[in-house]
GROMACS .gro file of C-alpha atoms in nm:
model
  256
    1UNK     CA    1  -1.819   3.273   7.269
    2UNK     CA    2  -2.147   3.280   7.052
    3UNK     CA    3  -2.376   3.577   7.050
    4UNK     CA    4  -2.617   3.359   7.140
    5UNK     CA    5  -2.403   3.296   7.481
    6UNK     CA    6  -2.463   3.682   7.562
    7UNK     CA    7  -2.812   3.720   7.511
    8UNK     CA    8  -2.933   3.450   7.673
    9UNK     CA    9  -2.657   3.564   7.982
   10UNK     CA   10  -2.886   3.904   7.983
   11UNK     CA   11  -2.708   3.983   8.324
   12UNK     CA   12  -2.365   3.760   8.252
   13UNK     CA   13  -2.178   4.078   8.346
   14UNK     CA   14  -1.871   3.809   8.348
   15UNK     CA   15  -1.950   3.769   8.011
   16UNK     CA   16  -2.000   4.108   7.859
   17UNK     CA   17  -1.657   4.200   7.998
   18UNK     CA   18  -1.532   3.988   7.769
   19UNK     CA   19  -1.682   4.030   7.482
   20UNK     CA   20  -1.591   4.384   7.534
   21UNK     CA   21  -1.227   4.293   7.567
   22UNK     CA   22  -1.181   4.059   7.260
   23UNK     CA   23  -1.362   4.348   7.062
   24UNK     CA   24  -1.092   4.615   7.154
   25UNK     CA   25  -0.845   4.288   7.144
   26UNK     CA   26  -0.942   4.271   6.719
   27UNK     CA   27  -0.807   4.638   6.731
   28UNK     CA   28  -0.589   4.638   6.959
   29UNK     CA   29  -0.432   4.274   7.000
   30UNK     CA   30  -0.145   4.441   7.224
   31UNK     CA   31  -0.360   4.602   7.485
   32UNK     CA   32  -0.354   4.393   7.823
   33UNK     CA   33   0.074   4.490   7.707
   34UNK     CA   34  -0.028   4.856   7.764
   35UNK     CA   35  -0.232   4.749   8.057
   36UNK     CA   36   0.069   4.639   8.241
   37UNK     CA   37   0.299   4.861   8.146
   38UNK     CA   38   0.020   5.122   8.294
   39UNK     CA   39  -0.003   4.981   8.632
   40UNK     CA   40   0.422   4.883   8.640
   41UNK     CA   41   0.442   5.228   8.631
   42UNK     CA   42   0.197   5.319   8.872
   43UNK     CA   43   0.399   5.085   9.127
   44UNK     CA   44   0.718   5.240   9.041
   45UNK     CA   45   0.636   5.634   9.101
   46UNK     CA   46   0.244   5.589   9.416
   47UNK     CA   47   0.302   5.221   9.513
   48UNK     CA   48   0.041   4.918   9.536
   49UNK     CA   49  -0.252   5.082   9.707
   50UNK     CA   50  -0.320   5.417   9.518
   51UNK     CA   51  -0.659   5.632   9.464
   52UNK     CA   52  -0.762   5.637   9.088
   53UNK     CA   53  -1.001   5.775   8.873
   54UNK     CA   54  -1.056   5.600   8.570
   55UNK     CA   55  -1.102   5.810   8.308
   56UNK     CA   56  -1.396   5.762   8.045
   57UNK     CA   57  -1.402   5.418   8.243
   58UNK     CA   58  -1.579   5.247   8.018
   59UNK     CA   59  -1.680   4.934   8.129
   60UNK     CA   60  -1.426   4.942   8.426
   61UNK     CA   61  -1.145   4.783   8.225
   62UNK     CA   62  -0.808   4.970   8.425
   63UNK     CA   63  -1.027   4.897   8.722
   64UNK     CA   64  -1.123   4.557   8.663
   65UNK     CA   65  -0.682   4.491   8.607
   66UNK     CA   66  -0.567   4.731   8.887
   67UNK     CA   67  -0.758   4.541   9.157
   68UNK     CA   68  -0.642   4.246   9.077
   69UNK     CA   69  -0.345   4.363   9.094
   70UNK     CA   70  -0.319   4.580   9.357
   71UNK     CA   71  -0.615   4.481   9.626
   72UNK     CA   72  -0.537   4.782   9.816
   73UNK     CA   73  -0.620   5.073   9.564
   74UNK     CA   74  -0.990   5.247   9.565
   75UNK     CA   75  -1.100   5.333   9.181
   76UNK     CA   76  -1.336   5.594   9.085
   77UNK     CA   77  -1.525   5.516   8.757
   78UNK     CA   78  -1.587   5.836   8.569
   79UNK     CA   79  -1.819   5.841   8.203
   80UNK     CA   80  -2.177   5.939   8.039
   81UNK     CA   81  -2.151   5.550   7.865
   82UNK     CA   82  -2.520   5.473   7.971
   83UNK     CA   83  -2.441   5.154   7.821
   84UNK     CA   84  -2.122   5.061   7.894
   85UNK     CA   85  -2.176   5.240   8.320
   86UNK     CA   86  -2.430   4.983   8.322
   87UNK     CA   87  -2.160   4.684   8.265
   88UNK     CA   88  -1.946   4.865   8.480
   89UNK     CA   89  -2.215   4.868   8.799
   90UNK     CA   90  -2.301   4.553   8.696
   91UNK     CA   91  -1.936   4.438   8.728
   92UNK     CA   92  -1.836   4.586   9.029
   93UNK     CA   93  -2.135   4.551   9.253
   94UNK     CA   94  -2.089   4.529   9.633
   95UNK     CA   95  -1.715   4.672   9.568
   96UNK     CA   96  -1.651   4.900   9.761
   97UNK     CA   97  -1.371   4.993   9.640
   98UNK     CA   98  -1.478   5.107   9.337
   99UNK     CA   99  -1.706   5.481   9.289
  100UNK     CA  100  -1.906   5.506   9.012
  101UNK     CA  101  -1.967   5.876   8.888
  102UNK     CA  102  -2.201   5.969   8.549
  103UNK     CA  103  -1.986   6.264   8.345
  104UNK     CA  104  -1.988   6.444   8.077
  105UNK     CA  105  -1.567   6.529   8.083
  106UNK     CA  106  -1.632   6.779   7.844
  107UNK     CA  107  -1.877   7.007   8.091
  108UNK     CA  108  -1.634   7.267   8.339
  109UNK     CA  109  -1.830   7.111   8.620
  110UNK     CA  110  -1.767   6.734   8.628
  111UNK     CA  111  -1.478   6.729   8.853
  112UNK     CA  112  -1.721   6.873   9.117
  113UNK     CA  113  -1.926   6.529   9.102
  114UNK     CA  114  -1.601   6.315   9.188
  115UNK     CA  115  -1.677   6.200   9.592
  116UNK     CA  116  -1.225   6.309   9.614
  117UNK     CA  117  -1.053   6.598   9.537
  118UNK     CA  118  -0.686   6.448   9.488
  119UNK     CA  119  -0.555   6.187   9.314
  120UNK     CA  120  -0.300   5.972   9.292
  121UNK     CA  121  -0.302   5.846   8.970
  122UNK     CA  122  -0.523   5.916   8.626
  123UNK     CA  123  -0.607   5.696   8.409
  124UNK     CA  124  -0.744   5.636   8.065
  125UNK     CA  125  -0.703   5.465   7.768
  126UNK     CA  126  -0.791   5.505   7.413
  127UNK     CA  127  -1.096   5.771   7.508
  128UNK     CA  128  -0.991   6.050   7.459
  129UNK     CA  129  -0.984   6.067   7.085
  130UNK     CA  130  -1.321   6.109   7.126
  131UNK     CA  131  -1.244   6.510   7.228
  132UNK     CA  132  -1.090   6.783   7.010
  133UNK     CA  133  -0.763   6.908   7.033
  134UNK     CA  134  -0.949   7.255   7.246
  135UNK     CA  135  -1.155   7.068   7.511
  136UNK     CA  136  -0.874   6.794   7.552
  137UNK     CA  137  -0.607   7.003   7.622
  138UNK     CA  138  -0.891   7.232   7.866
  139UNK     CA  139  -1.000   6.874   7.992
  140UNK     CA  140  -0.573   6.849   8.077
  141UNK     CA  141  -0.613   7.109   8.278
  142UNK     CA  142  -0.901   6.937   8.479
  143UNK     CA  143  -0.708   6.642   8.500
  144UNK     CA  144  -0.340   6.861   8.640
  145UNK     CA  145  -0.571   6.981   8.932
  146UNK     CA  146  -0.676   6.651   9.030
  147UNK     CA  147  -0.363   6.524   9.081
  148UNK     CA  148  -0.150   6.531   9.408
  149UNK     CA  149   0.170   6.659   9.382
  150UNK     CA  150   0.411   6.367   9.298
  151UNK     CA  151   0.084   6.170   9.158
  152UNK     CA  152   0.044   6.091   8.755
  153UNK     CA  153  -0.105   6.093   8.468
  154UNK     CA  154  -0.176   5.748   8.207
  155UNK     CA  155  -0.345   5.795   7.906
  156UNK     CA  156  -0.297   5.482   7.619
  157UNK     CA  157  -0.447   5.604   7.305
  158UNK     CA  158  -0.384   5.673   6.899
  159UNK     CA  159  -0.129   5.887   6.869
  160UNK     CA  160  -0.068   5.973   6.545
  161UNK     CA  161   0.293   6.141   6.409
  162UNK     CA  162   0.191   6.359   6.078
  163UNK     CA  163   0.527   6.444   6.011
  164UNK     CA  164   0.607   6.037   5.898
  165UNK     CA  165   0.316   5.999   5.665
  166UNK     CA  166   0.453   5.690   5.475
  167UNK     CA  167   0.434   5.509   5.779
  168UNK     CA  168   0.185   5.551   5.926
  169UNK     CA  169   0.001   5.426   5.573
  170UNK     CA  170   0.239   5.111   5.523
  171UNK     CA  171   0.148   5.090   5.968
  172UNK     CA  172  -0.241   5.155   5.884
  173UNK     CA  173  -0.229   4.885   5.575
  174UNK     CA  174  -0.032   4.610   5.866
  175UNK     CA  175  -0.291   4.680   6.060
  176UNK     CA  176  -0.594   4.621   5.894
  177UNK     CA  177  -0.456   4.342   5.686
  178UNK     CA  178  -0.420   4.170   5.961
  179UNK     CA  179  -0.776   4.291   6.160
  180UNK     CA  180  -0.890   4.158   5.826
  181UNK     CA  181  -0.744   3.813   5.838
  182UNK     CA  182  -0.889   3.719   6.221
  183UNK     CA  183  -1.248   3.823   6.127
  184UNK     CA  184  -1.358   3.506   5.996
  185UNK     CA  185  -1.265   3.349   6.381
  186UNK     CA  186  -1.590   3.491   6.526
  187UNK     CA  187  -1.464   3.784   6.667
  188UNK     CA  188  -1.744   4.084   6.670
  189UNK     CA  189  -1.610   4.446   6.535
  190UNK     CA  190  -1.704   4.814   6.718
  191UNK     CA  191  -1.996   4.855   6.474
  192UNK     CA  192  -2.154   4.395   6.588
  193UNK     CA  193  -2.031   4.489   6.951
  194UNK     CA  194  -2.314   4.759   7.001
  195UNK     CA  195  -2.599   4.545   6.780
  196UNK     CA  196  -2.626   4.296   6.970
  197UNK     CA  197  -2.648   4.519   7.289
  198UNK     CA  198  -2.885   4.675   7.124
  199UNK     CA  199  -3.063   4.341   7.127
  200UNK     CA  200  -3.033   4.261   7.546
  201UNK     CA  201  -3.291   4.311   7.768
  202UNK     CA  202  -3.112   4.429   8.005
  203UNK     CA  203  -2.893   4.684   7.762
  204UNK     CA  204  -3.086   4.785   7.507
  205UNK     CA  205  -3.319   5.073   7.625
  206UNK     CA  206  -2.857   5.206   7.744
  207UNK     CA  207  -2.757   5.171   7.482
  208UNK     CA  208  -3.041   5.368   7.276
  209UNK     CA  209  -2.950   5.651   7.514
  210UNK     CA  210  -2.559   5.654   7.441
  211UNK     CA  211  -2.671   5.672   7.074
  212UNK     CA  212  -2.812   5.931   7.197
  213UNK     CA  213  -2.532   6.108   7.310
  214UNK     CA  214  -2.211   5.959   7.130
  215UNK     CA  215  -2.408   5.877   6.737
  216UNK     CA  216  -2.292   5.628   6.573
  217UNK     CA  217  -1.854   5.752   6.704
  218UNK     CA  218  -1.770   6.092   6.842
  219UNK     CA  219  -1.518   6.262   6.536
  220UNK     CA  220  -1.218   6.340   6.742
  221UNK     CA  221  -0.803   6.434   6.698
  222UNK     CA  222  -0.513   6.195   6.767
  223UNK     CA  223  -0.206   6.456   6.813
  224UNK     CA  224   0.156   6.302   6.804
  225UNK     CA  225   0.271   6.206   7.188
  226UNK     CA  226   0.494   6.484   7.128
  227UNK     CA  227   0.158   6.735   7.158
  228UNK     CA  228   0.045   6.505   7.452
  229UNK     CA  229   0.368   6.564   7.620
  230UNK     CA  230   0.413   6.914   7.583
  231UNK     CA  231   0.036   7.005   7.608
  232UNK     CA  232   0.021   6.768   7.965
  233UNK     CA  233   0.345   7.016   8.078
  234UNK     CA  234   0.223   7.357   8.005
  235UNK     CA  235  -0.134   7.211   8.208
  236UNK     CA  236   0.144   7.188   8.526
  237UNK     CA  237   0.264   6.851   8.545
  238UNK     CA  238   0.720   6.885   8.602
  239UNK     CA  239   0.733   6.561   8.361
  240UNK     CA  240   0.553   6.365   8.081
  241UNK     CA  241   0.682   6.099   7.815
  242UNK     CA  242   0.580   5.797   7.639
  243UNK     CA  243   0.710   5.481   7.865
  244UNK     CA  244   0.574   5.251   7.625
  245UNK     CA  245   0.401   5.301   7.200
  246UNK     CA  246   0.345   5.056   6.930
  247UNK     CA  247   0.362   5.151   6.581
  248UNK     CA  248  -0.004   5.346   6.642
  249UNK     CA  249  -0.058   5.394   7.013
  250UNK     CA  250   0.185   5.538   7.256
  251UNK     CA  251   0.060   5.536   7.578
  252UNK     CA  252   0.184   5.862   7.820
  253UNK     CA  253   0.329   5.925   8.113
  254UNK     CA  254   0.298   6.260   8.360
  255UNK     CA  255   0.421   6.355   8.697
  256UNK     CA  256   0.328   6.623   8.841
   0.00000   0.00000   0.00000
């Protein structure tokens, strides 16, 4: 897809979703694998018709894959980004299985905006590294209060073990070399994708608002999978451990 394709199809939400996926896959070529494992574990632990909270949902990447695999599922997407929510709203317009909520996850009252008090599964991917450890731990406590007994929470994100600096440096160098090799193929990076969104007649205004909220990029933390598992247990989950990992990322599963 070219820049022109997107800018001339200003209401083509499918094109925007595809463009977002390609941009994210440049950073994470194994992105679909983590989604597949996430949904495998949803099915294994809470079945094929779950009530799901898509936490920091963005454009609705998890929700789209959830509903494609489990047509009887329902999803509540919550996010603060006006531009990504606009794409989600356009994508899922008319689908009564999906409800979208605008809320700041750092606001202690965000759960009051949700349509349900409890969920079978709370899922999130490549989003919570925008938070520092203390607000993330607070968020985990609120998530624990939303997950029903026997329900699950999963977070697929950058989780860095600081005790392995040589491994980390080698992985980072290899990953960036691969990204550099792929860039001439016309892949949009993060900054270029947002520049394109800012030029679109439909997304220009919400994109301007999202920069007022976030700036260029939030400066959060990427603690280890062990940290995430420990904090989730401290906040009320009975079990927590990785169920998938790459050299840089982990899918952490916690069961209430």
